[in-house]
Short mmCIF file of C-alpha atoms in Angstrom, two decimals:
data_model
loop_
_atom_site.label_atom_id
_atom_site.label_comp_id
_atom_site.label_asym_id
_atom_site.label_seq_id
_atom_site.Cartn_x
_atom_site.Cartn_y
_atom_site.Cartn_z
CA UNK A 4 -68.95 -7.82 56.28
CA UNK A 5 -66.85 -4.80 58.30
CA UNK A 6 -69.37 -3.71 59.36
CA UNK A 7 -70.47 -6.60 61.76
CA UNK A 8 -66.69 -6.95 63.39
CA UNK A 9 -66.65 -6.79 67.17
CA UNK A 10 -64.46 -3.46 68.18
CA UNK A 11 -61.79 -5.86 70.05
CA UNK A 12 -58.73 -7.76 69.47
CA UNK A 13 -60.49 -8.57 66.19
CA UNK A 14 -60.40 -5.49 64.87
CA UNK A 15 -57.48 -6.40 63.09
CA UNK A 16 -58.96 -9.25 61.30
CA UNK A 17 -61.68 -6.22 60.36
CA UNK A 18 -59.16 -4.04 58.93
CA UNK A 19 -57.56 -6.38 56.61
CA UNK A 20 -60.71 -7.34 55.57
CA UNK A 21 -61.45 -3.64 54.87
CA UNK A 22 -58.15 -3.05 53.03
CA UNK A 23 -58.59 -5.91 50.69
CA UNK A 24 -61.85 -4.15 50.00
CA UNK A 25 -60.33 -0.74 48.67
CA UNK A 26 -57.40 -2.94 46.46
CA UNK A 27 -57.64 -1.15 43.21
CA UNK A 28 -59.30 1.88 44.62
CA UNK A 29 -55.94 3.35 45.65
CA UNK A 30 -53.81 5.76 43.83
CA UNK A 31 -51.27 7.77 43.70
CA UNK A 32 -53.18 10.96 44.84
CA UNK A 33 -54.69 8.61 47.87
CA UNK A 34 -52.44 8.35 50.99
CA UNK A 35 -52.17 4.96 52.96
CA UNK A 36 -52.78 5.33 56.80
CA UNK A 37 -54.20 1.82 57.03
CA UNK A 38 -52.08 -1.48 58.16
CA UNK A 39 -52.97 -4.05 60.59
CA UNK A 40 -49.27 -4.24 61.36
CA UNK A 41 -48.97 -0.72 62.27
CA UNK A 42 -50.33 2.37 64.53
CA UNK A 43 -49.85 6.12 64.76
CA UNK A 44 -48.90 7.76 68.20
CA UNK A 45 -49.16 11.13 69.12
CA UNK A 46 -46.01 12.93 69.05
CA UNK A 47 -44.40 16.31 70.00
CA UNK A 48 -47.16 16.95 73.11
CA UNK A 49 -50.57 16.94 73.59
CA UNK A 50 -51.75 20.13 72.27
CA UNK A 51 -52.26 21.82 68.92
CA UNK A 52 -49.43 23.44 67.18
CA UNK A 53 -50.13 27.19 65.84
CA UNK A 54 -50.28 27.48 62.14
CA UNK A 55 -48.27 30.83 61.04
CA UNK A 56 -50.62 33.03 59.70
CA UNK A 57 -53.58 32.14 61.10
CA UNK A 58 -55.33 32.29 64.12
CA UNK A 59 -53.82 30.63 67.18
CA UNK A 60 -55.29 27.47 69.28
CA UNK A 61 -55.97 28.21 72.84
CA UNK A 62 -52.65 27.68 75.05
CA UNK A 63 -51.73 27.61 78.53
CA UNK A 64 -52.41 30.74 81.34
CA UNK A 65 -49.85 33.79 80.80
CA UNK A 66 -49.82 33.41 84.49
CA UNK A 67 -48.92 29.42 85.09
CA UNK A 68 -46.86 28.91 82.23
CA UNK A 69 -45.97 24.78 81.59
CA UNK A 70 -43.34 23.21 83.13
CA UNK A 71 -42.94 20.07 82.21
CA UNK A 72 -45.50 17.79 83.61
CA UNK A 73 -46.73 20.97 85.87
CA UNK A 74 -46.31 24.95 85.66
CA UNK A 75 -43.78 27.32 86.63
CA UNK A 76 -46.00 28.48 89.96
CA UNK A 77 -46.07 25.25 91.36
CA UNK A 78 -49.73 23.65 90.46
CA UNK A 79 -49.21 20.80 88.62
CA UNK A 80 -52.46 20.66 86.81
CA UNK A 81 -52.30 22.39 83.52
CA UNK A 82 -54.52 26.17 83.79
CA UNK A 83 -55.89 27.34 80.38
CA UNK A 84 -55.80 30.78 79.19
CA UNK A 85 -59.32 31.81 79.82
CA UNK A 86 -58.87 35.37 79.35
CA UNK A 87 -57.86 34.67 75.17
CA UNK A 88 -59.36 37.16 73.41
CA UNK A 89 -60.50 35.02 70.39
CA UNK A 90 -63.09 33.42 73.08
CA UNK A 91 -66.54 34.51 73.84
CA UNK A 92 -67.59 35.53 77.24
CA UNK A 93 -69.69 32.73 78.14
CA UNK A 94 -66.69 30.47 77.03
CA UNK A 95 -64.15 32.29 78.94
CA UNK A 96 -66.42 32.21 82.52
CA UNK A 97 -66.53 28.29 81.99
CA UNK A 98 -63.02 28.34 81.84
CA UNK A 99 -62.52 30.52 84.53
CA UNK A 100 -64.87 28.29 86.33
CA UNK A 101 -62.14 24.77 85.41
CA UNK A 102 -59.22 27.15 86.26
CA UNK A 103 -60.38 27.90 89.85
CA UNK A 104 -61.19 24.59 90.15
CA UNK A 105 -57.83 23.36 89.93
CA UNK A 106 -56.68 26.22 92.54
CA UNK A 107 -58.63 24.78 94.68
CA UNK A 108 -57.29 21.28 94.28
CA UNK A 109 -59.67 19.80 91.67
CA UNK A 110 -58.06 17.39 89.21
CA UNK A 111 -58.03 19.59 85.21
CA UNK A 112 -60.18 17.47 83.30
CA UNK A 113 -59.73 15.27 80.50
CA UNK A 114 -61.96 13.63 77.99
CA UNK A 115 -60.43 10.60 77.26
CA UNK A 116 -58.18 10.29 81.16
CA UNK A 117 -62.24 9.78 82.50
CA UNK A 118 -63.03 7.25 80.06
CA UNK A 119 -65.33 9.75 77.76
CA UNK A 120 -65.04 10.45 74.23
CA UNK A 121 -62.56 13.31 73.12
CA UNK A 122 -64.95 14.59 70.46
CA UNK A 123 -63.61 16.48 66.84
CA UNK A 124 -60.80 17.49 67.13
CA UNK A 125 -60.16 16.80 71.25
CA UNK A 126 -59.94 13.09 70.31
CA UNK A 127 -56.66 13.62 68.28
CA UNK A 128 -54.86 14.64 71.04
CA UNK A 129 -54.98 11.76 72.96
CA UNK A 130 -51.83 10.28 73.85
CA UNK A 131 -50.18 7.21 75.29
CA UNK A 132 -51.88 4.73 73.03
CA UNK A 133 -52.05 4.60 68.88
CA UNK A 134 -54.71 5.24 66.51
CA UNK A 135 -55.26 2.71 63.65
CA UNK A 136 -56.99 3.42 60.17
CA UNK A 137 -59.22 1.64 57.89
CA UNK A 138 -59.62 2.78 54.39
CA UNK A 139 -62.80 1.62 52.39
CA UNK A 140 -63.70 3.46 48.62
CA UNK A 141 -66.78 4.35 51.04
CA UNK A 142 -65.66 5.07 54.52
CA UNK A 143 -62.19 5.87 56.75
CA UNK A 144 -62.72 4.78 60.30
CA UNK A 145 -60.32 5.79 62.82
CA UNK A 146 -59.97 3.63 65.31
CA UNK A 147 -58.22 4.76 68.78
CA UNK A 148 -56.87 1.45 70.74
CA UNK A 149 -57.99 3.38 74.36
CA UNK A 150 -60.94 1.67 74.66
CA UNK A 151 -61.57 1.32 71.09
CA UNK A 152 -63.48 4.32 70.55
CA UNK A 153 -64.65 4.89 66.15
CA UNK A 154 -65.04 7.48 64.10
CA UNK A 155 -66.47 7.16 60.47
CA UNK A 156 -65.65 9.55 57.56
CA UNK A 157 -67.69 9.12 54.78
CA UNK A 158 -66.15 9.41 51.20
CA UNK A 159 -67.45 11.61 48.25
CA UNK A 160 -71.26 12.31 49.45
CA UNK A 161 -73.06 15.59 51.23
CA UNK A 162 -73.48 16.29 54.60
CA UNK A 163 -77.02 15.09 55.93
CA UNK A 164 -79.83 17.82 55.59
CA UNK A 165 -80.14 17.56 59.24
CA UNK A 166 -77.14 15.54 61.12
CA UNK A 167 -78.30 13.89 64.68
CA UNK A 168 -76.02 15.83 66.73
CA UNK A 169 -73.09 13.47 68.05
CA UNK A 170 -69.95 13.73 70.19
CA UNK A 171 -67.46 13.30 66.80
CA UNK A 172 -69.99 14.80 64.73
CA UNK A 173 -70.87 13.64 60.94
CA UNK A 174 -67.60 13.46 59.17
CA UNK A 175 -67.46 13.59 55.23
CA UNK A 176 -64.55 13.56 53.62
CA UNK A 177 -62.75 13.44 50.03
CA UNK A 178 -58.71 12.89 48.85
CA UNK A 179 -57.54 15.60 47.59
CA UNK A 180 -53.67 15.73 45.94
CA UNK A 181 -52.35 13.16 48.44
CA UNK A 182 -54.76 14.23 51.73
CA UNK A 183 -57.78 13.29 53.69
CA UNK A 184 -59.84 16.28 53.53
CA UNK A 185 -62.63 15.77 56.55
CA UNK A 186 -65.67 17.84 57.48
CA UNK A 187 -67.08 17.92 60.26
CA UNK A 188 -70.85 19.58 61.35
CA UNK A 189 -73.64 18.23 63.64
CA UNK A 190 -71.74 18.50 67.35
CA UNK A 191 -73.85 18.13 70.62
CA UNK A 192 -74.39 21.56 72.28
CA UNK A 193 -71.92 23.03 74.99
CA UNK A 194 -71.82 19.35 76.77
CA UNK A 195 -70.17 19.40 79.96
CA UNK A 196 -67.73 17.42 79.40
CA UNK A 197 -67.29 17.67 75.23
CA UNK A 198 -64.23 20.12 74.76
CA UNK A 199 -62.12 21.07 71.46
CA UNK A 200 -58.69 20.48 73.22
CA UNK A 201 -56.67 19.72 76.46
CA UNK A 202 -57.24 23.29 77.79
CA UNK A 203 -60.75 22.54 78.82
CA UNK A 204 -62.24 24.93 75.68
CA UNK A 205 -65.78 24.53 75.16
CA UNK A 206 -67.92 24.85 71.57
CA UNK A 207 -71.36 25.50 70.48
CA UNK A 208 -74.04 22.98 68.08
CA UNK A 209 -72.60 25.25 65.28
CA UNK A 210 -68.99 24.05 65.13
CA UNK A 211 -67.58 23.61 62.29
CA UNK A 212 -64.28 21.59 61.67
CA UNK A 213 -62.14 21.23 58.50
CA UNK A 214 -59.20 18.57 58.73
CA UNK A 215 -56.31 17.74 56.32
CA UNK A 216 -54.93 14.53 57.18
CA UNK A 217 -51.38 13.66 55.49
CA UNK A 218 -48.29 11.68 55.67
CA UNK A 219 -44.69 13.16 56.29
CA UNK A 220 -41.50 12.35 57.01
CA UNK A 221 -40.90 9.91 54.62
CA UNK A 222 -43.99 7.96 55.61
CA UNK A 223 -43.20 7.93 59.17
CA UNK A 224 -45.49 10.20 60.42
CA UNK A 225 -49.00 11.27 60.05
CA UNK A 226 -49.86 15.22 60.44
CA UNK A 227 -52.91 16.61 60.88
CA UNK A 228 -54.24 20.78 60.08
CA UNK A 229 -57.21 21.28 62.02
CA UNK A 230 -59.16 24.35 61.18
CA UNK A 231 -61.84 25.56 63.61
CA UNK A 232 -64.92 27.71 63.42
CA UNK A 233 -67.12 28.43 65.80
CA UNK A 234 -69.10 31.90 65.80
CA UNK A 235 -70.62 31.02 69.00
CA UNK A 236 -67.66 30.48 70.95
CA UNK A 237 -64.61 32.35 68.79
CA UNK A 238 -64.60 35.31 67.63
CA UNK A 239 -62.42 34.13 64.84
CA UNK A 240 -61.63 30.75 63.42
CA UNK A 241 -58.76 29.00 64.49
CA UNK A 242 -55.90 26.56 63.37
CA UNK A 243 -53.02 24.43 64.56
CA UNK A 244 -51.53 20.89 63.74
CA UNK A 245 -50.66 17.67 65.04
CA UNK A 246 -48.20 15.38 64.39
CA UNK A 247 -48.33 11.14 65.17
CA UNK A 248 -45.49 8.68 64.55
CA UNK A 249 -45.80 5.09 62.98
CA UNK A 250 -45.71 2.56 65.41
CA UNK A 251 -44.51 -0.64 64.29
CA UNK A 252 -47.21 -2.73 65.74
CA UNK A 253 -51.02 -4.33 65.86
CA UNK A 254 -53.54 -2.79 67.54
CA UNK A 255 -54.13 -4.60 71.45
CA UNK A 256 -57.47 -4.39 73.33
CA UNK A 257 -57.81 -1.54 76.18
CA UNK A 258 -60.55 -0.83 78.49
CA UNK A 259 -60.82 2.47 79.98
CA UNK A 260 -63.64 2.19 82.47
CA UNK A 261 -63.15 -0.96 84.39
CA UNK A 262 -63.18 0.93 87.77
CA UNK A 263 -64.54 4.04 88.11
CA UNK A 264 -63.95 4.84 91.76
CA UNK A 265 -60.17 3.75 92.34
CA UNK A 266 -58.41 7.48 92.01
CA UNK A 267 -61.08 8.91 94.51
CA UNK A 268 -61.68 6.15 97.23
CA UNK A 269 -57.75 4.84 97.21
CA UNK A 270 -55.86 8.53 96.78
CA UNK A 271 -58.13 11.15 98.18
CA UNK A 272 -57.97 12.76 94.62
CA UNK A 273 -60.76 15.27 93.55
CA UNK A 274 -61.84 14.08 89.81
CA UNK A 275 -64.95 14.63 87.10
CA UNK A 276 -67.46 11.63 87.16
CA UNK A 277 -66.74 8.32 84.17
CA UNK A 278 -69.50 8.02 82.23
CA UNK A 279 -71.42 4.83 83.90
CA UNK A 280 -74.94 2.54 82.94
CA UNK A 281 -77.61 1.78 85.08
CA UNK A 282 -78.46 -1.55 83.03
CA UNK A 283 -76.61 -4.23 81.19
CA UNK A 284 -76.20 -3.89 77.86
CA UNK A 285 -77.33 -7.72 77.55
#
């Protein structure tokens, strides 16, 4: 069954297994993200889009506003707005903390660039690389080809009376009038290296994400609304989209953390630890 498949080149084989699964389950009010001939790549940057009327995602520094690849002051490494005033204090000294860090010539960090899980909703922002679906009357998984990192969404039941806290958290979801309505509870707590977005902005346990996955553009793109609240961090909840485009192809095998000491020993370069194993898996 699915469930056995090896997270590797044959995860393709897994996914059209899966699909022929959920033949007849599909309707007209159920969108289709899932092909083993096509992916979804993150389009239009790698940041959350505001949603008018609503509370705005964290952005860039006032001070070092983007440039391109860099900022208009000359560091190239991408400062966060740590004084927003929809964050907490504790949250804004962190990122105080990741901001002076980069002044003083420390890489920015991020999740998936070391090799670690992005986390709900980080994870959708990762670039470069496509995400693939598979669509079950059960489950969604969303598979992301960098290093073939899952998450499961589980259709039509309750959240569990007391989720193990995880980095994506315990995802249920329902279709609702042509979307994937996810949500998310259960997160691990203020993890060093867990973070909501690209800016480095931390949460709390108590996080609580809504998502609205959809297709657009004729059905060449996927969008996403993320809605984020997190009393412990925010002082309000929070939304902003983003946006992928089909890619026309199957999903290849990519391993993030083959070395984990090039950057540092061959180009001097000041980064955050890969996540690493003391024993063999087998």
């Amino acid at each position: 069954m699915v469930r056995n498949c090896l997270f590797s080149g044959a995860a393709l084989l897994c996914a059209a297994l899966a699909l022929g699964q959920a033949t007849g389950a599909e309707s007209a009010n159920i969108p289709n993200f899932a092909s083993t001939q096509f992916g979804w790549l993150l389009q239009g940057g790698i940041d959350f889009r505001p949603v008018p009327g609503t509370v705005a995602p964290i952005s860039f520094d006032p001070a070092y506003p983007q440039r391109g690849a860099g900022n208009q002051r000359g560091v190239m490494e991408r400062m966060s707005d740590a004084e927003n005033p929809n964050l907490k204090e504790w949250a804004k000294q962190l990122m105080r903390k990741y901001n002076e860090d980069v002044l003083n010539g420390h890489r920015a960090f991020s999740s998936q660039s070391r090799c670690w899980p992005g986390g709900t909703p980080g994870q959708l922002l990762f670039p470069a690389e496509p995400i693939f679906f598979v669509q079950t009357p059960k489950e969604v998984w969303m598979f992301w080809q960098r290093q073939q990192e899952v998450r499961r969404i589980y259709l039509d039941v309750p959240h569990s009376p007391n989720p193990k806290p995880s980095w994506f958290g315990e995802s249920v979801g329902h279709y609702e009038n042509g979307e994937l309505v996810v949500d998310t509870i259960g997160f691990l707590d203020k993890h060093e290296f867990d973070f909501v977005d690209n800016w480095r902005t931390p949460h709390t346990k108590d996080m609580h994400v809504i998502e609205r996955f959809k297709i657009v553009d004729g059905g060449n793109a996927l969008q996403a609304t993320v809605t984020v609240d997190d009393p412990g961090t925010f002082n309000k909840p929070w939304s902003g989209t983003v946006q992928w485009r089909k890619m026309n192809r199957p999903m290849l095998e990519s391993v993030c953390a083959e070395n984990n000491v090039a950057f540092e020993q061959y180009f001097g370069l000041q980064e955050y630890p890969m996540p690493t194993t003391k024993t063999a898996d087998f």
